[in-house]
PDB file of C-alpha atoms in Angstrom:
ATOM      1  CA  UNK A   1      -8.708   1.357 -14.159  1.00  0.00           C
ATOM      2  CA  UNK A   2     -11.169  -1.129 -12.710  1.00  0.00           C
ATOM      3  CA  UNK A   3     -11.762  -4.589 -14.127  1.00  0.00           C
ATOM      4  CA  UNK A   4     -13.710  -7.627 -12.962  1.00  0.00           C
ATOM      5  CA  UNK A   5     -11.786 -10.868 -12.702  1.00  0.00           C
ATOM      6  CA  UNK A   6     -13.363 -14.286 -13.283  1.00  0.00           C
ATOM      7  CA  UNK A   7     -16.154 -15.374 -10.930  1.00  0.00           C
ATOM      8  CA  UNK A   8     -15.970 -18.951  -9.600  1.00  0.00           C
ATOM      9  CA  UNK A   9     -18.169 -20.979  -7.308  1.00  0.00           C
ATOM     10  CA  UNK A  10     -16.613 -22.590  -4.262  1.00  0.00           C
ATOM     11  CA  UNK A  11     -17.667 -26.129  -5.165  1.00  0.00           C
ATOM     12  CA  UNK A  12     -14.535 -27.551  -3.517  1.00  0.00           C
ATOM     13  CA  UNK A  13     -15.871 -26.636  -0.089  1.00  0.00           C
ATOM     14  CA  UNK A  14     -19.436 -27.709   0.822  1.00  0.00           C
ATOM     15  CA  UNK A  15     -19.813 -24.911   3.375  1.00  0.00           C
ATOM     16  CA  UNK A  16     -19.131 -22.308   0.693  1.00  0.00           C
ATOM     17  CA  UNK A  17     -20.678 -24.107  -2.273  1.00  0.00           C
ATOM     18  CA  UNK A  18     -23.489 -21.637  -2.763  1.00  0.00           C
ATOM     19  CA  UNK A  19     -21.370 -18.531  -2.373  1.00  0.00           C
ATOM     20  CA  UNK A  20     -19.823 -17.107  -5.547  1.00  0.00           C
ATOM     21  CA  UNK A  21     -16.379 -15.541  -5.349  1.00  0.00           C
ATOM     22  CA  UNK A  22     -15.941 -12.366  -7.360  1.00  0.00           C
ATOM     23  CA  UNK A  23     -12.864 -10.166  -7.393  1.00  0.00           C
ATOM     24  CA  UNK A  24     -12.504  -6.696  -8.886  1.00  0.00           C
ATOM     25  CA  UNK A  25      -9.066  -5.262  -9.606  1.00  0.00           C
ATOM     26  CA  UNK A  26      -8.473  -1.512  -9.631  1.00  0.00           C
ATOM     27  CA  UNK A  27      -5.090   0.046 -10.362  1.00  0.00           C
ATOM     28  CA  UNK A  28      -4.293   3.182  -8.364  1.00  0.00           C
ATOM     29  CA  UNK A  29      -4.154   6.415 -10.363  1.00  0.00           C
ATOM     30  CA  UNK A  30      -1.815   7.966  -7.799  1.00  0.00           C
ATOM     31  CA  UNK A  31       0.553   4.985  -7.742  1.00  0.00           C
ATOM     32  CA  UNK A  32       0.630   2.780 -10.863  1.00  0.00           C
ATOM     33  CA  UNK A  33       2.586   0.137  -8.929  1.00  0.00           C
ATOM     34  CA  UNK A  34      -0.382  -0.383  -6.590  1.00  0.00           C
ATOM     35  CA  UNK A  35      -3.540  -2.353  -7.351  1.00  0.00           C
ATOM     36  CA  UNK A  36      -6.551  -2.957  -5.115  1.00  0.00           C
ATOM     37  CA  UNK A  37      -8.379  -6.301  -5.299  1.00  0.00           C
ATOM     38  CA  UNK A  38     -11.870  -6.109  -3.815  1.00  0.00           C
ATOM     39  CA  UNK A  39     -13.287  -9.536  -2.943  1.00  0.00           C
ATOM     40  CA  UNK A  40     -16.959 -10.412  -2.511  1.00  0.00           C
ATOM     41  CA  UNK A  41     -16.196 -12.006   0.876  1.00  0.00           C
ATOM     42  CA  UNK A  42     -14.513 -10.822   4.034  1.00  0.00           C
ATOM     43  CA  UNK A  43     -10.928 -12.062   4.174  1.00  0.00           C
ATOM     44  CA  UNK A  44     -10.274 -11.429   7.870  1.00  0.00           C
ATOM     45  CA  UNK A  45     -12.231  -9.473  10.514  1.00  0.00           C
ATOM     46  CA  UNK A  46      -9.130  -7.776  11.943  1.00  0.00           C
ATOM     47  CA  UNK A  47      -6.406  -5.679  10.417  1.00  0.00           C
ATOM     48  CA  UNK A  48      -5.186  -4.015   8.411  1.00  0.00           C
ATOM     49  CA  UNK A  49      -2.298  -6.444   7.999  1.00  0.00           C
ATOM     50  CA  UNK A  50       0.728  -5.254   6.030  1.00  0.00           C
ATOM     51  CA  UNK A  51       3.519  -7.521   4.822  1.00  0.00           C
ATOM     52  CA  UNK A  52       6.536  -5.789   3.320  1.00  0.00           C
ATOM     53  CA  UNK A  53       8.277  -8.998   2.271  1.00  0.00           C
ATOM     54  CA  UNK A  54       7.958 -12.781   2.266  1.00  0.00           C
ATOM     55  CA  UNK A  55       9.447 -13.114   5.754  1.00  0.00           C
ATOM     56  CA  UNK A  56       6.871 -10.724   7.207  1.00  0.00           C
ATOM     57  CA  UNK A  57       4.111 -12.801   5.640  1.00  0.00           C
ATOM     58  CA  UNK A  58       5.024 -15.900   7.653  1.00  0.00           C
ATOM     59  CA  UNK A  59       1.830 -17.097   9.329  1.00  0.00           C
ATOM     60  CA  UNK A  60      -0.407 -15.692   6.599  1.00  0.00           C
ATOM     61  CA  UNK A  61      -1.187 -18.443   4.075  1.00  0.00           C
ATOM     62  CA  UNK A  62      -2.548 -15.877   1.627  1.00  0.00           C
ATOM     63  CA  UNK A  63       0.435 -13.571   2.084  1.00  0.00           C
ATOM     64  CA  UNK A  64       2.861 -16.425   1.528  1.00  0.00           C
ATOM     65  CA  UNK A  65       0.929 -17.538  -1.549  1.00  0.00           C
ATOM     66  CA  UNK A  66       0.990 -14.018  -3.022  1.00  0.00           C
ATOM     67  CA  UNK A  67       4.711 -13.567  -2.406  1.00  0.00           C
ATOM     68  CA  UNK A  68       5.211 -16.752  -4.387  1.00  0.00           C
ATOM     69  CA  UNK A  69       4.259 -14.736  -7.471  1.00  0.00           C
ATOM     70  CA  UNK A  70       7.072 -12.978  -9.307  1.00  0.00           C
ATOM     71  CA  UNK A  71       6.733  -9.197  -9.143  1.00  0.00           C
ATOM     72  CA  UNK A  72       4.831  -8.880  -5.842  1.00  0.00           C
ATOM     73  CA  UNK A  73       6.633  -6.404  -3.556  1.00  0.00           C
ATOM     74  CA  UNK A  74       4.208  -5.981  -0.646  1.00  0.00           C
ATOM     75  CA  UNK A  75       0.744  -7.033   0.494  1.00  0.00           C
ATOM     76  CA  UNK A  76      -1.914  -5.205   2.521  1.00  0.00           C
ATOM     77  CA  UNK A  77      -4.991  -7.144   3.701  1.00  0.00           C
ATOM     78  CA  UNK A  78      -7.924  -5.241   5.193  1.00  0.00           C
ATOM     79  CA  UNK A  79     -11.512  -6.453   5.406  1.00  0.00           C
ATOM     80  CA  UNK A  80     -12.446  -7.716   1.955  1.00  0.00           C
ATOM     81  CA  UNK A  81      -9.648  -5.881   0.145  1.00  0.00           C
ATOM     82  CA  UNK A  82      -6.140  -6.974  -0.793  1.00  0.00           C
ATOM     83  CA  UNK A  83      -3.842  -4.181  -1.978  1.00  0.00           C
ATOM     84  CA  UNK A  84      -0.754  -5.331  -3.839  1.00  0.00           C
ATOM     85  CA  UNK A  85       2.361  -3.282  -4.470  1.00  0.00           C
ATOM     86  CA  UNK A  86       4.375  -4.627  -7.379  1.00  0.00           C
ATOM     87  CA  UNK A  87       8.041  -4.266  -8.235  1.00  0.00           C
ATOM     88  CA  UNK A  88       8.614  -1.198 -10.481  1.00  0.00           C
ATOM     89  CA  UNK A  89       9.896  -3.334 -13.369  1.00  0.00           C
ATOM     90  CA  UNK A  90       7.014  -5.822 -13.161  1.00  0.00           C
ATOM     91  CA  UNK A  91       3.909  -5.589 -15.356  1.00  0.00           C
ATOM     92  CA  UNK A  92       0.298  -5.917 -14.276  1.00  0.00           C
ATOM     93  CA  UNK A  93      -0.355  -7.829 -17.486  1.00  0.00           C
ATOM     94  CA  UNK A  94      -0.818 -11.410 -16.351  1.00  0.00           C
ATOM     95  CA  UNK A  95       0.026 -10.556 -12.747  1.00  0.00           C
ATOM     96  CA  UNK A  96      -3.503  -9.344 -11.965  1.00  0.00           C
ATOM     97  CA  UNK A  97      -5.025 -12.647 -13.063  1.00  0.00           C
ATOM     98  CA  UNK A  98      -2.416 -14.622 -11.104  1.00  0.00           C
ATOM     99  CA  UNK A  99      -3.161 -12.603  -7.965  1.00  0.00           C
ATOM    100  CA  UNK A 100      -6.898 -13.118  -8.413  1.00  0.00           C
ATOM    101  CA  UNK A 101      -6.347 -16.863  -8.789  1.00  0.00           C
ATOM    102  CA  UNK A 102      -4.166 -16.944  -5.664  1.00  0.00           C
ATOM    103  CA  UNK A 103      -6.803 -15.132  -3.600  1.00  0.00           C
ATOM    104  CA  UNK A 104      -9.596 -17.374  -4.879  1.00  0.00           C
ATOM    105  CA  UNK A 105      -7.575 -20.568  -4.326  1.00  0.00           C
ATOM    106  CA  UNK A 106      -6.843 -19.528  -0.749  1.00  0.00           C
ATOM    107  CA  UNK A 107     -10.516 -18.862  -0.039  1.00  0.00           C
ATOM    108  CA  UNK A 108     -11.577 -22.199  -1.487  1.00  0.00           C
ATOM    109  CA  UNK A 109      -8.962 -24.077   0.532  1.00  0.00           C
ATOM    110  CA  UNK A 110     -10.817 -23.396   3.777  1.00  0.00           C
ATOM    111  CA  UNK A 111      -7.545 -22.369   5.463  1.00  0.00           C
ATOM    112  CA  UNK A 112      -7.711 -18.937   7.170  1.00  0.00           C
ATOM    113  CA  UNK A 113      -6.153 -16.086   5.218  1.00  0.00           C
ATOM    114  CA  UNK A 114      -4.227 -15.087   8.345  1.00  0.00           C
ATOM    115  CA  UNK A 115      -3.559 -17.468  11.228  1.00  0.00           C
ATOM    116  CA  UNK A 116      -4.336 -16.203  14.721  1.00  0.00           C
ATOM    117  CA  UNK A 117      -0.688 -16.073  15.800  1.00  0.00           C
ATOM    118  CA  UNK A 118       0.195 -13.922  12.797  1.00  0.00           C
ATOM    119  CA  UNK A 119      -2.836 -11.701  13.429  1.00  0.00           C
ATOM    120  CA  UNK A 120      -1.690 -11.116  17.008  1.00  0.00           C
ATOM    121  CA  UNK A 121       1.865 -10.341  15.925  1.00  0.00           C
ATOM    122  CA  UNK A 122       0.599  -7.875  13.327  1.00  0.00           C
ATOM    123  CA  UNK A 123      -1.329  -5.888  15.919  1.00  0.00           C
ATOM    124  CA  UNK A 124       1.928  -5.210  17.767  1.00  0.00           C
ATOM    125  CA  UNK A 125       2.963  -2.913  14.934  1.00  0.00           C
ATOM    126  CA  UNK A 126       6.408  -1.806  13.856  1.00  0.00           C
ATOM    127  CA  UNK A 127       8.739   0.569  15.622  1.00  0.00           C
ATOM    128  CA  UNK A 128       9.202   4.162  14.454  1.00  0.00           C
ATOM    129  CA  UNK A 129      12.655   3.171  13.208  1.00  0.00           C
ATOM    130  CA  UNK A 130      11.211   0.338  11.103  1.00  0.00           C
ATOM    131  CA  UNK A 131       8.526   2.629   9.693  1.00  0.00           C
ATOM    132  CA  UNK A 132      11.194   5.210   8.871  1.00  0.00           C
ATOM    133  CA  UNK A 133      13.123   2.641   6.847  1.00  0.00           C
ATOM    134  CA  UNK A 134       9.997   1.651   4.902  1.00  0.00           C
ATOM    135  CA  UNK A 135       9.058   5.275   4.159  1.00  0.00           C
ATOM    136  CA  UNK A 136      12.614   6.156   3.110  1.00  0.00           C
ATOM    137  CA  UNK A 137      12.594   3.274   0.648  1.00  0.00           C
ATOM    138  CA  UNK A 138       9.283   4.525  -0.721  1.00  0.00           C
ATOM    139  CA  UNK A 139      10.690   8.034  -1.175  1.00  0.00           C
ATOM    140  CA  UNK A 140      13.854   6.776  -2.852  1.00  0.00           C
ATOM    141  CA  UNK A 141      12.275   4.223  -5.161  1.00  0.00           C
ATOM    142  CA  UNK A 142       9.006   5.852  -6.149  1.00  0.00           C
ATOM    143  CA  UNK A 143       8.019   9.272  -4.833  1.00  0.00           C
ATOM    144  CA  UNK A 144      11.122  11.313  -5.610  1.00  0.00           C
ATOM    145  CA  UNK A 145      11.575   9.640  -8.970  1.00  0.00           C
ATOM    146  CA  UNK A 146       8.094  10.749  -9.992  1.00  0.00           C
ATOM    147  CA  UNK A 147       8.479  14.380  -8.883  1.00  0.00           C
ATOM    148  CA  UNK A 148      12.095  14.802 -10.014  1.00  0.00           C
ATOM    149  CA  UNK A 149      10.872  15.931 -13.449  1.00  0.00           C
ATOM    150  CA  UNK A 150       9.346  18.956 -11.728  1.00  0.00           C
ATOM    151  CA  UNK A 151      12.546  19.678  -9.820  1.00  0.00           C
ATOM    152  CA  UNK A 152      11.002  18.651  -6.506  1.00  0.00           C
ATOM    153  CA  UNK A 153      12.075  16.416  -3.664  1.00  0.00           C
ATOM    154  CA  UNK A 154      10.457  15.137  -0.457  1.00  0.00           C
ATOM    155  CA  UNK A 155      12.707  14.264   2.486  1.00  0.00           C
ATOM    156  CA  UNK A 156      11.985  12.226   5.590  1.00  0.00           C
ATOM    157  CA  UNK A 157      12.548  14.301   8.722  1.00  0.00           C
ATOM    158  CA  UNK A 158      11.321  11.960  11.441  1.00  0.00           C
ATOM    159  CA  UNK A 159       8.771   9.354  12.502  1.00  0.00           C
ATOM    160  CA  UNK A 160       7.388   9.726  16.020  1.00  0.00           C
ATOM    161  CA  UNK A 161       4.465   7.857  17.574  1.00  0.00           C
ATOM    162  CA  UNK A 162       2.844   7.098  14.245  1.00  0.00           C
ATOM    163  CA  UNK A 163       3.360  10.601  12.848  1.00  0.00           C
ATOM    164  CA  UNK A 164       5.478  11.095   9.734  1.00  0.00           C
ATOM    165  CA  UNK A 165       7.326  14.407   9.426  1.00  0.00           C
ATOM    166  CA  UNK A 166       8.486  15.382   5.940  1.00  0.00           C
ATOM    167  CA  UNK A 167       9.959  18.429   4.216  1.00  0.00           C
ATOM    168  CA  UNK A 168       9.747  19.536   0.604  1.00  0.00           C
ATOM    169  CA  UNK A 169      12.506  21.179  -1.392  1.00  0.00           C
ATOM    170  CA  UNK A 170      13.226  22.307  -4.928  1.00  0.00           C
ATOM    171  CA  UNK A 171      10.132  22.807  -7.051  1.00  0.00           C
ATOM    172  CA  UNK A 172       7.876  21.532  -4.251  1.00  0.00           C
ATOM    173  CA  UNK A 173       8.918  24.185  -1.724  1.00  0.00           C
ATOM    174  CA  UNK A 174       6.394  27.005  -1.762  1.00  0.00           C
ATOM    175  CA  UNK A 175       4.492  25.532  -4.690  1.00  0.00           C
ATOM    176  CA  UNK A 176       0.736  25.933  -4.382  1.00  0.00           C
ATOM    177  CA  UNK A 177       0.256  22.386  -5.677  1.00  0.00           C
ATOM    178  CA  UNK A 178       2.426  20.834  -2.973  1.00  0.00           C
ATOM    179  CA  UNK A 179      -0.552  20.059  -0.746  1.00  0.00           C
ATOM    180  CA  UNK A 180      -2.219  18.258  -3.639  1.00  0.00           C
ATOM    181  CA  UNK A 181       0.981  16.254  -4.080  1.00  0.00           C
ATOM    182  CA  UNK A 182       0.961  15.482  -0.375  1.00  0.00           C
ATOM    183  CA  UNK A 183      -2.700  14.538  -0.034  1.00  0.00           C
ATOM    184  CA  UNK A 184      -3.390  12.762  -3.303  1.00  0.00           C
ATOM    185  CA  UNK A 185       0.001  11.210  -3.942  1.00  0.00           C
ATOM    186  CA  UNK A 186       2.274  10.741  -0.957  1.00  0.00           C
ATOM    187  CA  UNK A 187      -0.496  10.031   1.544  1.00  0.00           C
ATOM    188  CA  UNK A 188      -1.947   7.259  -0.610  1.00  0.00           C
ATOM    189  CA  UNK A 189       1.423   5.580  -1.105  1.00  0.00           C
ATOM    190  CA  UNK A 190       2.475   5.880   2.547  1.00  0.00           C
ATOM    191  CA  UNK A 191      -0.783   4.316   3.742  1.00  0.00           C
ATOM    192  CA  UNK A 192      -0.152   1.424   1.402  1.00  0.00           C
ATOM    193  CA  UNK A 193       3.292   0.546   2.751  1.00  0.00           C
ATOM    194  CA  UNK A 194       2.896   1.846   6.312  1.00  0.00           C
ATOM    195  CA  UNK A 195      -0.739   1.778   7.478  1.00  0.00           C
ATOM    196  CA  UNK A 196       0.519   2.435  11.023  1.00  0.00           C
ATOM    197  CA  UNK A 197       1.197   6.059  10.014  1.00  0.00           C
ATOM    198  CA  UNK A 198      -1.770   8.063  11.296  1.00  0.00           C
ATOM    199  CA  UNK A 199      -0.696  11.542  10.208  1.00  0.00           C
ATOM    200  CA  UNK A 200       1.736  13.210   7.801  1.00  0.00           C
ATOM    201  CA  UNK A 201       3.123  16.556   8.955  1.00  0.00           C
ATOM    202  CA  UNK A 202       4.737  18.920   6.437  1.00  0.00           C
ATOM    203  CA  UNK A 203       7.412  20.981   8.234  1.00  0.00           C
ATOM    204  CA  UNK A 204       8.572  22.800   5.100  1.00  0.00           C
ATOM    205  CA  UNK A 205       9.149  26.552   5.279  1.00  0.00           C
ATOM    206  CA  UNK A 206       7.055  27.242   2.205  1.00  0.00           C
ATOM    207  CA  UNK A 207       7.438  31.010   2.634  1.00  0.00           C
ATOM    208  CA  UNK A 208      11.093  30.606   1.692  1.00  0.00           C
ATOM    209  CA  UNK A 209      10.232  28.961  -1.623  1.00  0.00           C
ATOM    210  CA  UNK A 210      10.121  30.636  -5.016  1.00  0.00           C
ATOM    211  CA  UNK A 211       6.319  30.551  -5.036  1.00  0.00           C
ATOM    212  CA  UNK A 212       5.324  30.888  -1.373  1.00  0.00           C
ATOM    213  CA  UNK A 213       1.826  30.191  -0.085  1.00  0.00           C
ATOM    214  CA  UNK A 214       2.017  33.484   1.766  1.00  0.00           C
ATOM    215  CA  UNK A 215       4.471  36.427   1.698  1.00  0.00           C
ATOM    216  CA  UNK A 216       7.508  36.376   3.950  1.00  0.00           C
ATOM    217  CA  UNK A 217       7.536  39.167   6.550  1.00  0.00           C
ATOM    218  CA  UNK A 218      11.298  39.175   7.118  1.00  0.00           C
TER     219      UNK A 218
END
């Protein structure tokens, strides 16, 4: 669902006085705990910058401001888009407007969204071990809860050089819809919390499942 938030003019800053600020919020269909806020101005030329918690956001005035809002779980800043992941028990009602206000206030302050030191640190990326922890949390808290009703489960096998290796079991193993689950669901959520992941590799033996993609020749 896409909705336009209030449009303000940056009268507080003479250099931006003639530039309107508009923000459009769009909740993800694949992940209801994720919402994309598209801003009418560029936020930062680099990135993407991902902050998984308040501590990670140190050095990003916008990130710190957003984590000051109850219910914000993680923040991804890229170009003119801010993608927010909320806590599962939080509601977008009221939170969307608060996020829009926080983004607009930061822009009008004249202070960079991300300070140069933080931008440099972000480009260093996280280790495979750190990415593995983030992905495992995603699987435990969101992904496997959503597919458990279908008897499926996705397990983390490994993270190596930006590649995520996963396996599917239960109802997902051998299911013809598993690639749809992978591409339209898991991939979207992983990119939100771990943009450093460049590829997801499914190592499942789907031929051993109840509904294999292709017949087993054993």
